C-alpha cells in the first residue's frame, strides 16, 4: 500500500515516498528499533507502527526547520544567560537526551537510541516545549528577543537531532541537513555530536520544571474534559484558579504571569 509524506511548506524538504517495500528509511528504522538480543519479529502491523514513528520524527523536523528558516546563528543567537528560562530548560532536556543516546550508541543499543529519539520528539518537544512555543514564534516580533531566544534553542536542538539520527535515518538526516545549512553545506556524516551549550540551570530549577510539566498534564486533561462537554472551545478560553501547596505551589508561583503561557490559557492564578 503506497504512502506519501506531504511536502513541508517553507522547509524545502522533498516528499518521502513510502512504497510497497516501505522504503529504505522505514526498514532501517525497523532494524534499529528491534532488540537484536531477543527474537526478531516483523509484520504489516509492526511496520505500520514504524511508519507512524518515522512520521512523528519527520514532522518534528519539519516544524523545527520551518521555524528557524530566518535564523542566522552568527547574527541572531541569544547568549544563554539572556535566554528565556523555558528555552534554557529545553536545552537541558536536549543535552540530557543527547548524552544518553551517545552512551547507547557506544553500547550498540540501537533500539534504545530510537526509543529515546522518538520519546524526545513526541513528549519533550511535541507535547510540551513546541506546543508552548507556538504563540511566541508566531506572534512576537520577527527580531524580538523573545522569538530569537526560542530560535536559538531550536537551532541547537535541530543540530543535535540531525546528528543523532544520522546513523539510523541516513537519508532523512542528510536531506534535512541541507535545509538546515549546517557547516557550510557539508554532509552531516562529516560531523561529530552537537556541542550543546550549558543551560546554566541548577538542578533545583530543573526539578521545578518537571513539577510544572506534571501539573500541566493534569490541567490539559481537565481542559479536554471541558472541551468534550462543549463548555469551552480552545484552551485559551479557559481561566484557571489554582490551589496548591508545598513544592508544587513554589514551582508554579515562581513563573508568575508566564504560567498562563505555559498552560496555554488566558489566565492562571
mmCIF file of C-alpha atoms in Angstrom:
data_model
loop_
_atom_site.group_PDB
_atom_site.id
_atom_site.type_symbol
_atom_site.label_atom_id
_atom_site.label_comp_id
_atom_site.label_asym_id
_atom_site.label_seq_id
_atom_site.Cartn_x
_atom_site.Cartn_y
_atom_site.Cartn_z
ATOM 1 C CA UNK A 1 0.000 0.000 0.000
ATOM 2 C CA UNK A 2 1.600 3.223 -1.104
ATOM 3 C CA UNK A 3 2.037 6.103 1.306
ATOM 4 C CA UNK A 4 3.472 9.530 0.630
ATOM 5 C CA UNK A 5 4.626 12.129 3.102
ATOM 6 C CA UNK A 6 3.403 15.587 2.124
ATOM 7 C CA UNK A 7 5.957 18.285 1.364
ATOM 8 C CA UNK A 8 6.650 20.657 4.213
ATOM 9 C CA UNK A 9 5.787 24.195 3.216
ATOM 10 C CA UNK A 10 8.684 26.502 3.863
ATOM 11 C CA UNK A 11 11.294 23.868 4.705
ATOM 12 C CA UNK A 12 12.367 22.664 1.262
ATOM 13 C CA UNK A 13 12.228 19.035 2.350
ATOM 14 C CA UNK A 14 11.064 16.833 -0.503
ATOM 15 C CA UNK A 15 8.197 14.325 -0.167
ATOM 16 C CA UNK A 16 9.141 10.912 1.181
ATOM 17 C CA UNK A 17 7.621 8.117 -0.895
ATOM 18 C CA UNK A 18 6.810 5.021 1.111
ATOM 19 C CA UNK A 19 6.082 2.351 -1.474
ATOM 20 C CA UNK A 20 5.049 -1.268 -1.232
ATOM 21 C CA UNK A 21 8.565 -2.070 0.012
ATOM 22 C CA UNK A 22 8.177 0.754 2.572
ATOM 23 C CA UNK A 23 11.436 2.422 1.560
ATOM 24 C CA UNK A 24 14.929 2.151 2.971
ATOM 25 C CA UNK A 25 14.322 4.611 5.818
ATOM 26 C CA UNK A 26 11.408 2.639 7.219
ATOM 27 C CA UNK A 27 13.300 -0.632 7.038
ATOM 28 C CA UNK A 28 16.380 0.933 8.618
ATOM 29 C CA UNK A 29 14.212 2.294 11.442
ATOM 30 C CA UNK A 30 12.624 -1.143 11.965
ATOM 31 C CA UNK A 31 16.048 -2.783 12.137
ATOM 32 C CA UNK A 32 17.392 -0.178 14.553
ATOM 33 C CA UNK A 33 14.314 -0.325 16.794
ATOM 34 C CA UNK A 34 14.493 -4.127 17.086
ATOM 35 C CA UNK A 35 16.264 -5.602 20.095
ATOM 36 C CA UNK A 36 18.719 -7.954 18.397
ATOM 37 C CA UNK A 37 19.395 -9.786 21.679
ATOM 38 C CA UNK A 38 15.892 -11.284 21.523
ATOM 39 C CA UNK A 39 13.776 -12.928 18.855
ATOM 40 C CA UNK A 40 13.036 -10.563 15.968
ATOM 41 C CA UNK A 41 9.510 -10.195 14.618
ATOM 42 C CA UNK A 42 8.112 -8.375 11.613
ATOM 43 C CA UNK A 43 4.598 -7.964 10.269
ATOM 44 C CA UNK A 44 2.481 -5.439 8.430
ATOM 45 C CA UNK A 45 1.155 -4.187 11.767
ATOM 46 C CA UNK A 46 4.669 -3.697 13.151
ATOM 47 C CA UNK A 47 5.765 -1.861 10.020
ATOM 48 C CA UNK A 48 2.701 0.393 10.231
ATOM 49 C CA UNK A 49 3.805 1.410 13.725
ATOM 50 C CA UNK A 50 7.320 2.053 12.410
ATOM 51 C CA UNK A 51 5.848 4.289 9.693
ATOM 52 C CA UNK A 52 3.987 6.289 12.360
ATOM 53 C CA UNK A 53 7.180 6.631 14.399
ATOM 54 C CA UNK A 54 9.003 7.871 11.321
ATOM 55 C CA UNK A 55 6.269 10.408 10.583
ATOM 56 C CA UNK A 56 6.461 11.733 14.134
ATOM 57 C CA UNK A 57 10.201 12.296 13.853
ATOM 58 C CA UNK A 58 9.946 13.773 10.362
ATOM 59 C CA UNK A 59 7.094 16.106 11.280
ATOM 60 C CA UNK A 60 9.090 17.325 14.275
ATOM 61 C CA UNK A 61 11.979 18.115 11.946
ATOM 62 C CA UNK A 62 9.677 19.963 9.568
ATOM 63 C CA UNK A 63 8.401 22.170 12.396
ATOM 64 C CA UNK A 64 11.927 22.871 13.632
ATOM 65 C CA UNK A 65 13.295 23.702 10.189
ATOM 66 C CA UNK A 66 10.322 25.906 9.278
ATOM 67 C CA UNK A 67 10.694 27.970 12.438
ATOM 68 C CA UNK A 68 14.435 28.615 12.125
ATOM 69 C CA UNK A 69 14.315 29.372 8.395
ATOM 70 C CA UNK A 70 15.072 33.086 9.042
ATOM 71 C CA UNK A 71 17.578 32.419 11.834
ATOM 72 C CA UNK A 72 21.295 33.048 11.349
ATOM 73 C CA UNK A 73 23.170 31.887 14.467
ATOM 74 C CA UNK A 74 26.054 34.249 13.735
ATOM 75 C CA UNK A 75 23.743 37.284 13.844
ATOM 76 C CA UNK A 76 20.663 36.274 15.811
ATOM 77 C CA UNK A 77 21.810 33.850 18.535
ATOM 78 C CA UNK A 78 20.939 34.998 22.052
ATOM 79 C CA UNK A 79 23.550 34.356 24.801
ATOM 80 C CA UNK A 80 22.390 31.540 27.072
ATOM 81 C CA UNK A 81 22.358 33.798 30.132
ATOM 82 C CA UNK A 82 19.856 36.089 28.353
ATOM 83 C CA UNK A 83 17.567 33.352 27.046
ATOM 84 C CA UNK A 84 14.066 32.769 28.417
ATOM 85 C CA UNK A 85 14.223 30.160 31.174
ATOM 86 C CA UNK A 86 11.998 27.631 29.423
ATOM 87 C CA UNK A 87 14.322 27.802 26.394
ATOM 88 C CA UNK A 88 17.251 27.030 28.673
ATOM 89 C CA UNK A 89 15.258 24.157 30.165
ATOM 90 C CA UNK A 90 14.710 22.802 26.643
ATOM 91 C CA UNK A 91 18.482 22.938 26.086
ATOM 92 C CA UNK A 92 18.967 20.993 29.324
ATOM 93 C CA UNK A 93 16.494 18.359 28.114
ATOM 94 C CA UNK A 94 18.309 18.142 24.791
ATOM 95 C CA UNK A 95 21.688 17.766 26.476
ATOM 96 C CA UNK A 96 20.356 15.017 28.744
ATOM 97 C CA UNK A 97 18.858 13.156 25.795
ATOM 98 C CA UNK A 98 21.997 13.529 23.676
ATOM 99 C CA UNK A 99 24.263 12.220 26.452
ATOM 100 C CA UNK A 100 22.035 9.175 26.927
ATOM 101 C CA UNK A 101 21.810 8.439 23.192
ATOM 102 C CA UNK A 102 25.578 8.718 22.733
ATOM 103 C CA UNK A 103 26.074 6.144 25.511
ATOM 104 C CA UNK A 104 23.543 3.831 23.834
ATOM 105 C CA UNK A 105 25.420 4.129 20.543
ATOM 106 C CA UNK A 106 28.655 3.214 22.298
ATOM 107 C CA UNK A 107 26.962 0.092 23.688
ATOM 108 C CA UNK A 108 25.359 -0.762 20.301
ATOM 109 C CA UNK A 109 21.917 -0.483 21.912
ATOM 110 C CA UNK A 110 20.254 0.899 18.797
ATOM 111 C CA UNK A 111 16.715 0.071 19.937
ATOM 112 C CA UNK A 112 17.279 2.325 22.971
ATOM 113 C CA UNK A 113 18.560 5.060 20.643
ATOM 114 C CA UNK A 114 15.354 5.004 18.603
ATOM 115 C CA UNK A 115 13.209 4.878 21.734
ATOM 116 C CA UNK A 116 14.876 7.968 23.171
ATOM 117 C CA UNK A 117 14.710 9.899 19.876
ATOM 118 C CA UNK A 118 11.026 9.103 19.446
ATOM 119 C CA UNK A 119 10.205 9.977 23.062
ATOM 120 C CA UNK A 120 12.096 13.266 22.816
ATOM 121 C CA UNK A 121 10.239 14.270 19.643
ATOM 122 C CA UNK A 122 6.820 13.197 20.918
ATOM 123 C CA UNK A 123 6.953 14.129 24.607
ATOM 124 C CA UNK A 124 9.650 16.682 25.407
ATOM 125 C CA UNK A 125 9.183 18.615 22.176
ATOM 126 C CA UNK A 126 5.780 17.881 20.636
ATOM 127 C CA UNK A 127 3.633 17.575 23.755
ATOM 128 C CA UNK A 128 5.446 20.207 25.797
ATOM 129 C CA UNK A 129 8.046 22.653 24.526
ATOM 130 C CA UNK A 130 6.928 23.171 20.915
ATOM 131 C CA UNK A 131 3.271 23.290 21.961
ATOM 132 C CA UNK A 132 4.023 26.160 24.340
ATOM 133 C CA UNK A 133 6.380 27.866 21.909
ATOM 134 C CA UNK A 134 3.948 28.363 19.035
ATOM 135 C CA UNK A 135 2.410 31.608 20.313
ATOM 136 C CA UNK A 136 5.843 33.153 20.901
ATOM 137 C CA UNK A 137 7.129 32.116 17.490
ATOM 138 C CA UNK A 138 4.037 33.277 15.613
ATOM 139 C CA UNK A 139 3.003 36.453 17.475
ATOM 140 C CA UNK A 140 6.205 38.104 18.741
ATOM 141 C CA UNK A 141 8.157 40.486 16.554
ATOM 142 C CA UNK A 142 10.312 38.720 13.989
ATOM 143 C CA UNK A 143 13.511 40.104 15.504
ATOM 144 C CA UNK A 144 12.355 40.309 19.120
ATOM 145 C CA UNK A 145 14.494 38.915 21.929
ATOM 146 C CA UNK A 146 11.703 36.502 22.903
ATOM 147 C CA UNK A 147 11.491 34.969 19.427
ATOM 148 C CA UNK A 148 15.255 34.882 18.869
ATOM 149 C CA UNK A 149 15.696 33.188 22.241
ATOM 150 C CA UNK A 150 13.316 30.439 21.159
ATOM 151 C CA UNK A 151 15.042 30.110 17.790
ATOM 152 C CA UNK A 152 18.437 29.836 19.473
ATOM 153 C CA UNK A 153 17.209 26.824 21.428
ATOM 154 C CA UNK A 154 15.536 25.319 18.342
ATOM 155 C CA UNK A 155 18.712 25.724 16.277
ATOM 156 C CA UNK A 156 20.797 23.823 18.828
ATOM 157 C CA UNK A 157 18.158 21.115 19.243
ATOM 158 C CA UNK A 158 17.815 20.666 15.468
ATOM 159 C CA UNK A 159 21.564 20.282 15.023
ATOM 160 C CA UNK A 160 21.635 17.726 17.813
ATOM 161 C CA UNK A 161 18.712 15.694 16.456
ATOM 162 C CA UNK A 162 20.082 15.533 12.918
ATOM 163 C CA UNK A 163 23.467 14.305 14.083
ATOM 164 C CA UNK A 164 21.952 11.737 16.447
ATOM 165 C CA UNK A 165 19.533 10.280 13.908
ATOM 166 C CA UNK A 166 22.013 10.192 11.013
ATOM 167 C CA UNK A 167 23.355 6.660 11.714
ATOM 168 C CA UNK A 168 19.778 5.299 11.543
ATOM 169 C CA UNK A 169 17.730 7.653 9.340
ATOM 170 C CA UNK A 170 20.587 8.437 6.987
ATOM 171 C CA UNK A 171 18.661 9.808 4.003
ATOM 172 C CA UNK A 172 16.299 11.914 6.108
ATOM 173 C CA UNK A 173 19.145 13.373 8.163
ATOM 174 C CA UNK A 174 21.171 14.259 5.052
ATOM 175 C CA UNK A 175 18.149 15.795 3.331
ATOM 176 C CA UNK A 176 17.259 17.873 6.378
ATOM 177 C CA UNK A 177 20.903 18.831 6.957
ATOM 178 C CA UNK A 178 20.978 20.550 3.568
ATOM 179 C CA UNK A 179 17.930 22.598 4.563
ATOM 180 C CA UNK A 180 19.460 23.275 7.982
ATOM 181 C CA UNK A 181 22.547 24.651 6.254
ATOM 182 C CA UNK A 182 24.891 23.203 8.828
ATOM 183 C CA UNK A 183 28.650 23.655 8.399
ATOM 184 C CA UNK A 184 28.560 25.326 5.012
ATOM 185 C CA UNK A 185 26.564 22.608 3.301
ATOM 186 C CA UNK A 186 28.915 19.729 4.058
ATOM 187 C CA UNK A 187 27.472 16.298 4.733
ATOM 188 C CA UNK A 188 26.019 15.529 8.155
ATOM 189 C CA UNK A 189 28.303 12.474 8.130
ATOM 190 C CA UNK A 190 31.320 14.761 8.388
ATOM 191 C CA UNK A 191 30.042 15.995 11.747
ATOM 192 C CA UNK A 192 30.580 14.985 15.354
ATOM 193 C CA UNK A 193 27.878 15.363 18.018
ATOM 194 C CA UNK A 194 26.333 18.803 18.514
ATOM 195 C CA UNK A 195 28.268 20.894 21.082
ATOM 196 C CA UNK A 196 25.218 21.951 23.114
ATOM 197 C CA UNK A 197 25.788 24.950 25.395
ATOM 198 C CA UNK A 198 25.435 24.605 29.155
ATOM 199 C CA UNK A 199 21.923 25.760 30.044
ATOM 200 C CA UNK A 200 23.231 27.092 33.342
ATOM 201 C CA UNK A 201 20.237 25.848 35.336
ATOM 202 C CA UNK A 202 20.563 24.495 38.854
ATOM 203 C CA UNK A 203 19.158 21.009 39.417
ATOM 204 C CA UNK A 204 16.544 22.538 41.722
ATOM 205 C CA UNK A 205 15.235 24.675 38.838
ATOM 206 C CA UNK A 206 15.108 21.651 36.519
ATOM 207 C CA UNK A 207 13.182 19.757 39.208
ATOM 208 C CA UNK A 208 10.691 22.618 39.430
ATOM 209 C CA UNK A 209 10.140 22.489 35.676
ATOM 210 C CA UNK A 210 9.485 18.753 35.990
ATOM 211 C CA UNK A 211 6.797 19.573 38.560
ATOM 212 C CA UNK A 212 5.288 22.152 36.207
ATOM 213 C CA UNK A 213 5.161 19.566 33.415
ATOM 214 C CA UNK A 214 3.371 17.066 35.649
ATOM 215 C CA UNK A 215 0.857 19.721 36.697
ATOM 216 C CA UNK A 216 0.390 20.761 33.064
ATOM 217 C CA UNK A 217 -0.659 17.222 32.180
ATOM 218 C CA UNK A 218 -3.427 17.426 34.806
ATOM 219 C CA UNK A 219 -4.585 20.816 33.506
ATOM 220 C CA UNK A 220 -4.588 19.604 29.893
ATOM 221 C CA UNK A 221 -6.738 16.620 30.883
ATOM 222 C CA UNK A 222 -9.249 18.783 32.746
ATOM 223 C CA UNK A 223 -9.466 21.281 29.888
ATOM 224 C CA UNK A 224 -10.022 18.457 27.416
ATOM 225 C CA UNK A 225 -12.919 17.229 29.584
ATOM 226 C CA UNK A 226 -14.435 20.720 29.415
ATOM 227 C CA UNK A 227 -13.981 20.783 25.635
ATOM 228 C CA UNK A 228 -15.667 17.396 25.215
ATOM 229 C CA UNK A 229 -18.548 18.677 27.332
ATOM 230 C CA UNK A 230 -18.815 21.701 24.977
ATOM 231 C CA UNK A 231 -18.251 24.074 27.910
ATOM 232 C CA UNK A 232 -15.269 25.782 26.259
ATOM 233 C CA UNK A 233 -13.657 25.908 22.851
ATOM 234 C CA UNK A 234 -9.863 26.115 22.764
ATOM 235 C CA UNK A 235 -7.701 26.043 25.881
ATOM 236 C CA UNK A 236 -7.268 29.817 25.557
ATOM 237 C CA UNK A 237 -10.928 30.138 26.537
ATOM 238 C CA UNK A 238 -10.055 28.750 29.962
ATOM 239 C CA UNK A 239 -9.237 30.742 33.094
ATOM 240 C CA UNK A 240 -7.581 28.856 35.938
ATOM 241 C CA UNK A 241 -7.702 29.374 39.691
ATOM 242 C CA UNK A 242 -5.096 27.034 41.135
ATOM 243 C CA UNK A 243 -4.832 25.972 44.759
ATOM 244 C CA UNK A 244 -1.586 24.234 45.595
ATOM 245 C CA UNK A 245 0.909 23.940 48.430
ATOM 246 C CA UNK A 246 4.474 22.916 49.079
ATOM 247 C CA UNK A 247 6.912 22.300 46.202
ATOM 248 C CA UNK A 248 4.118 22.324 43.593
ATOM 249 C CA UNK A 249 2.991 25.796 44.694
ATOM 250 C CA UNK A 250 6.562 27.087 44.637
ATOM 251 C CA UNK A 251 7.208 25.676 41.143
ATOM 252 C CA UNK A 252 4.034 27.287 39.765
ATOM 253 C CA UNK A 253 4.164 30.582 41.651
ATOM 254 C CA UNK A 254 7.720 31.401 40.569
ATOM 255 C CA UNK A 255 6.535 31.623 36.935
ATOM 256 C CA UNK A 256 4.179 34.496 37.700
ATOM 257 C CA UNK A 257 2.278 35.701 34.629
ATOM 258 C CA UNK A 258 4.310 33.300 32.459
ATOM 259 C CA UNK A 259 2.296 30.420 33.921
ATOM 260 C CA UNK A 260 -0.658 31.130 31.633
ATOM 261 C CA UNK A 261 1.598 30.836 28.596
ATOM 262 C CA UNK A 262 2.977 27.508 29.823
ATOM 263 C CA UNK A 263 -0.563 26.200 30.406
ATOM 264 C CA UNK A 264 -1.862 27.884 27.196
ATOM 265 C CA UNK A 265 -4.790 29.550 28.981
ATOM 266 C CA UNK A 266 -5.993 33.143 29.070
ATOM 267 C CA UNK A 267 -5.389 33.402 32.834
ATOM 268 C CA UNK A 268 -3.744 31.286 35.518
ATOM 269 C CA UNK A 269 -3.664 32.455 39.132
#
